[in-house]
Short mmCIF file of C-alpha atoms in Angstrom, two decimals:
data_model
loop_
_atom_site.label_atom_id
_atom_site.label_comp_id
_atom_site.label_asym_id
_atom_site.label_seq_id
_atom_site.Cartn_x
_atom_site.Cartn_y
_atom_site.Cartn_z
CA MET A 1 -11.37 49.62 21.54
CA VAL A 2 -13.87 48.79 18.65
CA ARG A 3 -12.91 50.23 15.93
CA MET A 4 -9.85 48.55 16.46
CA LEU A 5 -11.54 45.12 16.26
CA PRO A 6 -11.44 45.46 11.76
CA GLN A 7 -7.73 46.40 12.41
CA LYS A 8 -7.12 43.22 14.10
CA LYS A 9 -8.52 40.66 12.58
CA ARG A 10 -7.36 41.63 9.26
CA ARG A 11 -3.66 41.32 11.09
CA LEU A 12 -4.84 37.99 12.40
CA PHE A 13 -6.58 37.18 8.57
CA GLY A 14 -3.64 37.67 7.13
CA PRO A 15 -0.58 35.42 7.70
CA LEU A 16 -3.38 32.44 7.97
CA ALA A 17 -4.43 32.93 4.46
CA ILE A 18 -0.82 32.92 3.55
CA PHE A 19 -0.59 29.76 5.45
CA CYS A 20 -3.40 27.72 4.21
CA ILE A 21 -2.45 29.24 0.12
CA LEU A 22 1.34 27.77 0.99
CA THR A 23 -0.36 24.47 3.26
CA CYS A 24 -2.39 24.16 -0.67
CA LEU A 25 0.73 24.62 -2.70
CA VAL A 26 2.37 21.39 -0.34
CA TRP A 27 -0.33 19.09 -0.87
CA SER A 28 -0.38 19.72 -4.54
CA GLY A 29 2.45 19.80 -5.57
CA GLY A 30 2.63 16.49 -2.67
CA PHE A 31 -0.38 15.22 -4.49
CA ILE A 32 1.32 14.98 -8.10
CA VAL A 33 4.99 13.32 -6.92
CA PHE A 34 2.42 11.08 -5.31
CA MET A 35 0.33 10.44 -8.78
CA ASP A 36 4.18 10.12 -10.50
CA GLN A 37 4.57 7.20 -7.96
CA VAL A 38 1.63 4.88 -8.66
CA PRO A 39 3.07 2.68 -11.04
CA ARG A 40 0.91 1.86 -14.87
CA LEU A 41 2.87 -1.11 -15.54
CA VAL A 42 4.39 -3.79 -14.32
CA GLU A 43 8.29 -2.80 -14.50
CA ASP A 44 10.31 -6.38 -13.94
CA ASP A 45 8.05 -9.38 -13.84
CA TYR A 46 11.09 -11.94 -14.80
CA THR A 47 12.68 -11.19 -10.74
CA THR A 48 12.75 -14.36 -9.15
CA THR A 49 12.17 -14.16 -5.00
CA ASP A 50 12.30 -15.82 -1.90
CA GLY A 51 8.50 -15.16 -1.60
CA ILE A 52 5.28 -13.25 -3.10
CA VAL A 53 3.07 -11.91 -0.49
CA VAL A 54 -0.59 -11.19 -1.68
CA LEU A 55 -2.67 -7.94 0.13
CA THR A 56 -6.23 -9.08 -0.22
CA GLY A 57 -8.62 -6.82 -2.13
CA GLY A 58 -9.67 -8.29 -5.04
CA THR A 59 -9.73 -11.65 -7.48
CA GLU A 60 -7.22 -9.94 -9.53
CA ARG A 61 -4.88 -9.43 -6.60
CA LEU A 62 -5.01 -13.25 -5.65
CA ASN A 63 -4.65 -14.96 -9.21
CA THR A 64 -1.84 -12.61 -9.99
CA GLY A 65 -0.19 -13.86 -6.70
CA MET A 66 -1.67 -17.62 -7.70
CA THR A 67 0.12 -17.14 -11.62
CA LEU A 68 3.40 -15.28 -10.31
CA LEU A 69 3.75 -18.89 -8.23
CA THR A 70 2.39 -21.35 -11.08
CA GLN A 71 4.85 -19.51 -13.38
CA LYS A 72 7.36 -20.37 -10.13
CA LYS A 73 8.81 -17.24 -9.44
CA ALA A 74 9.32 -17.78 -5.60
CA GLN A 75 9.88 -20.75 -3.15
CA LYS A 76 6.28 -19.89 -1.55
CA LEU A 77 3.09 -17.61 -0.96
CA LEU A 78 1.55 -15.79 1.47
CA ILE A 79 -2.16 -13.45 1.32
CA SER A 80 -1.70 -11.97 3.62
CA GLY A 81 -5.24 -9.96 5.54
CA VAL A 82 -7.95 -12.90 4.74
CA TYR A 83 -11.26 -12.99 7.21
CA ARG A 84 -11.04 -15.77 9.65
CA GLY A 85 -13.37 -18.95 8.66
CA VAL A 86 -12.05 -18.71 5.58
CA GLU A 87 -9.71 -21.37 4.65
CA LEU A 88 -7.08 -21.63 1.83
CA GLU A 89 -9.46 -24.57 -0.36
CA GLU A 90 -11.82 -21.38 -0.65
CA LEU A 91 -9.55 -19.42 -1.42
CA LEU A 92 -7.55 -21.78 -4.74
CA ALA A 93 -11.48 -21.71 -5.86
CA LEU A 94 -12.02 -18.94 -6.08
CA SER A 95 -8.54 -18.60 -7.85
CA LYS A 96 -8.81 -20.34 -11.83
CA SER A 97 -5.44 -20.61 -11.97
CA ALA A 98 -3.76 -22.51 -8.85
CA PRO A 99 -3.46 -26.02 -9.07
CA GLN A 100 -4.27 -27.79 -6.78
CA GLU A 101 -0.17 -29.33 -6.21
CA LEU A 102 0.33 -25.55 -4.39
CA GLU A 103 -1.43 -26.00 -1.56
CA CYS A 104 1.72 -27.11 -0.26
CA CYS A 105 3.59 -23.44 -1.27
CA ILE A 106 0.87 -21.37 -0.12
CA ASP A 107 0.28 -19.37 3.35
CA ILE A 108 -2.49 -17.50 4.47
CA GLY A 109 -2.47 -14.46 6.92
CA HIS A 110 -5.87 -14.22 9.26
CA GLU A 111 -4.17 -11.12 11.38
CA ALA A 112 -4.12 -8.27 9.52
CA ASP A 113 -6.72 -5.75 9.03
CA SER A 114 -5.02 -2.76 7.25
CA THR A 115 -1.95 -2.72 5.43
CA ARG A 116 -0.10 -1.80 8.54
CA GLY A 117 -1.21 -4.99 9.14
CA ASN A 118 -0.38 -6.57 5.90
CA ALA A 119 3.10 -5.15 7.11
CA LYS A 120 3.77 -6.76 10.41
CA GLU A 121 1.97 -10.16 9.63
CA THR A 122 4.36 -10.50 6.26
CA GLU A 123 7.46 -9.70 8.84
CA HIS A 124 6.16 -12.39 10.40
CA TRP A 125 5.96 -14.60 7.96
CA ILE A 126 10.22 -13.69 6.81
CA LYS A 127 11.03 -15.06 10.08
CA LYS A 128 9.81 -17.86 10.33
CA THR A 129 11.28 -18.91 6.56
CA GLY A 130 14.34 -16.96 6.63
CA PHE A 131 12.94 -15.27 3.37
CA LYS A 132 15.44 -12.18 1.72
CA SER A 133 13.28 -11.28 -1.04
CA LEU A 134 9.74 -10.25 -1.57
CA ARG A 135 7.59 -9.73 -4.51
CA LEU A 136 4.16 -7.32 -3.57
CA VAL A 137 1.03 -8.21 -5.04
CA THR A 138 -1.23 -5.24 -4.63
CA ALA A 139 -3.89 -2.35 -6.81
CA ASN A 140 -1.82 0.02 -8.17
CA TYR A 141 -2.88 2.91 -6.50
CA HIS A 142 -2.11 1.25 -3.57
CA MET A 143 0.61 0.28 -4.27
CA PRO A 144 2.89 3.38 -2.56
CA ARG A 145 1.27 3.64 0.52
CA SER A 146 2.01 -0.54 0.30
CA LEU A 147 6.31 -0.30 0.17
CA LEU A 148 6.02 2.80 2.44
CA GLU A 149 4.71 0.44 5.37
CA PHE A 150 6.64 -2.18 3.90
CA SER A 151 9.94 -0.61 3.43
CA PHE A 152 9.82 0.52 7.09
CA SER A 153 8.52 -2.62 9.23
CA MET A 154 11.50 -4.69 6.75
CA PRO A 155 14.09 -2.00 6.04
CA GLN A 156 16.34 -5.34 5.00
CA VAL A 157 13.90 -7.26 2.93
CA ARG A 158 14.29 -6.60 -0.96
CA LEU A 159 11.38 -5.18 -2.64
CA ILE A 160 9.45 -6.04 -5.56
CA ALA A 161 6.25 -4.15 -6.98
CA HIS A 162 4.20 -6.21 -8.65
CA PRO A 163 0.78 -3.72 -9.06
CA VAL A 164 -2.82 -5.01 -10.80
CA PHE A 165 -4.91 -3.21 -12.30
CA PRO A 166 -8.15 -3.06 -11.68
CA GLU A 167 -10.45 -1.94 -14.59
CA HIS A 168 -12.99 0.61 -12.59
CA VAL A 169 -9.75 2.66 -11.30
CA LYS A 170 -8.23 5.05 -14.50
CA VAL A 171 -5.13 6.40 -13.06
CA ASP A 172 -3.97 8.11 -16.16
CA GLN A 173 -7.31 10.31 -16.51
CA TRP A 174 -8.20 10.21 -12.77
CA TRP A 175 -9.53 13.49 -13.14
CA ARG A 176 -12.30 13.02 -15.21
CA TRP A 177 -13.34 10.14 -12.35
CA PRO A 178 -14.61 11.25 -9.42
CA GLY A 179 -14.62 7.70 -8.40
CA THR A 180 -10.68 7.42 -8.91
CA ALA A 181 -10.64 11.21 -7.82
CA ALA A 182 -11.71 10.75 -4.57
CA LEU A 183 -10.24 7.18 -4.20
CA MET A 184 -6.94 8.70 -5.21
CA VAL A 185 -7.24 12.14 -3.02
CA GLY A 186 -7.85 9.55 0.24
CA GLU A 187 -5.29 7.27 -0.81
CA TYR A 188 -3.17 10.76 -0.69
CA ASN A 189 -4.28 11.96 2.63
CA LYS A 190 -2.86 8.01 4.23
CA PHE A 191 0.29 8.26 2.63
CA LEU A 192 0.56 11.55 4.31
CA LEU A 193 -1.17 9.81 7.33
CA VAL A 194 2.03 7.19 7.52
CA TRP A 195 5.14 9.16 6.40
CA LEU A 196 4.57 11.65 9.07
CA ARG A 197 4.39 8.13 11.15
CA GLN A 198 6.91 6.46 10.70
CA GLU A 199 8.88 10.03 10.94
CA LEU A 200 7.48 10.21 14.44
CA ALA A 201 8.81 6.53 15.21
CA ARG A 202 12.57 7.34 13.61
CA GLN A 203 12.61 11.31 16.36
CA THR A 204 11.07 9.48 19.09
CA ASP A 205 11.27 6.02 19.26
CA LEU A 206 7.51 4.51 20.64
CA GLU A 207 6.97 1.79 20.13
CA ILE A 208 3.22 2.20 19.86
CA LEU A 209 4.30 4.61 16.22
CA LYS A 210 5.81 0.96 14.75
#
């Protein structure tokens, strides 16, 4: 009995090792595809949309959204995920490109505290405004997951990605920068979890997963 234990362990270890190797290969392949989806430039900066939505997370995003509104790239702008207690006047003060006359064209949302929450908050805004197209402004590394959430919540809405490019995120040579590498691996894992949740929602139709 004692002599058989090592053999049994080897039999268990073989399939387990193969499973782990295959999982790593699939994960790595998916990561390569994911990195290819992270935008390196703004592909469409000319199309006019009904609305613009900025996901909070830095003044670069806010300034970009304000500039697009000033250029009349949309009728209205939603700033989603604003901390409670922060008012529009404070956000306008942060953005050097925001004329006060645009105040009437800007809405702010205080409900969202996640990318999924941003999508839900924007969905409610879309229903209220009746808009059919959106320009989505967020960081380039955050764009794939944001598009995944937004297209799931609003499949009928045309989405145009408008990434901003934080200086501290070195996407092109991410492997040389530990901070960027950790950020991208974390973002990819979050992307996978969102995809899995959405697939489960489609299969089960559970409201809690939507």
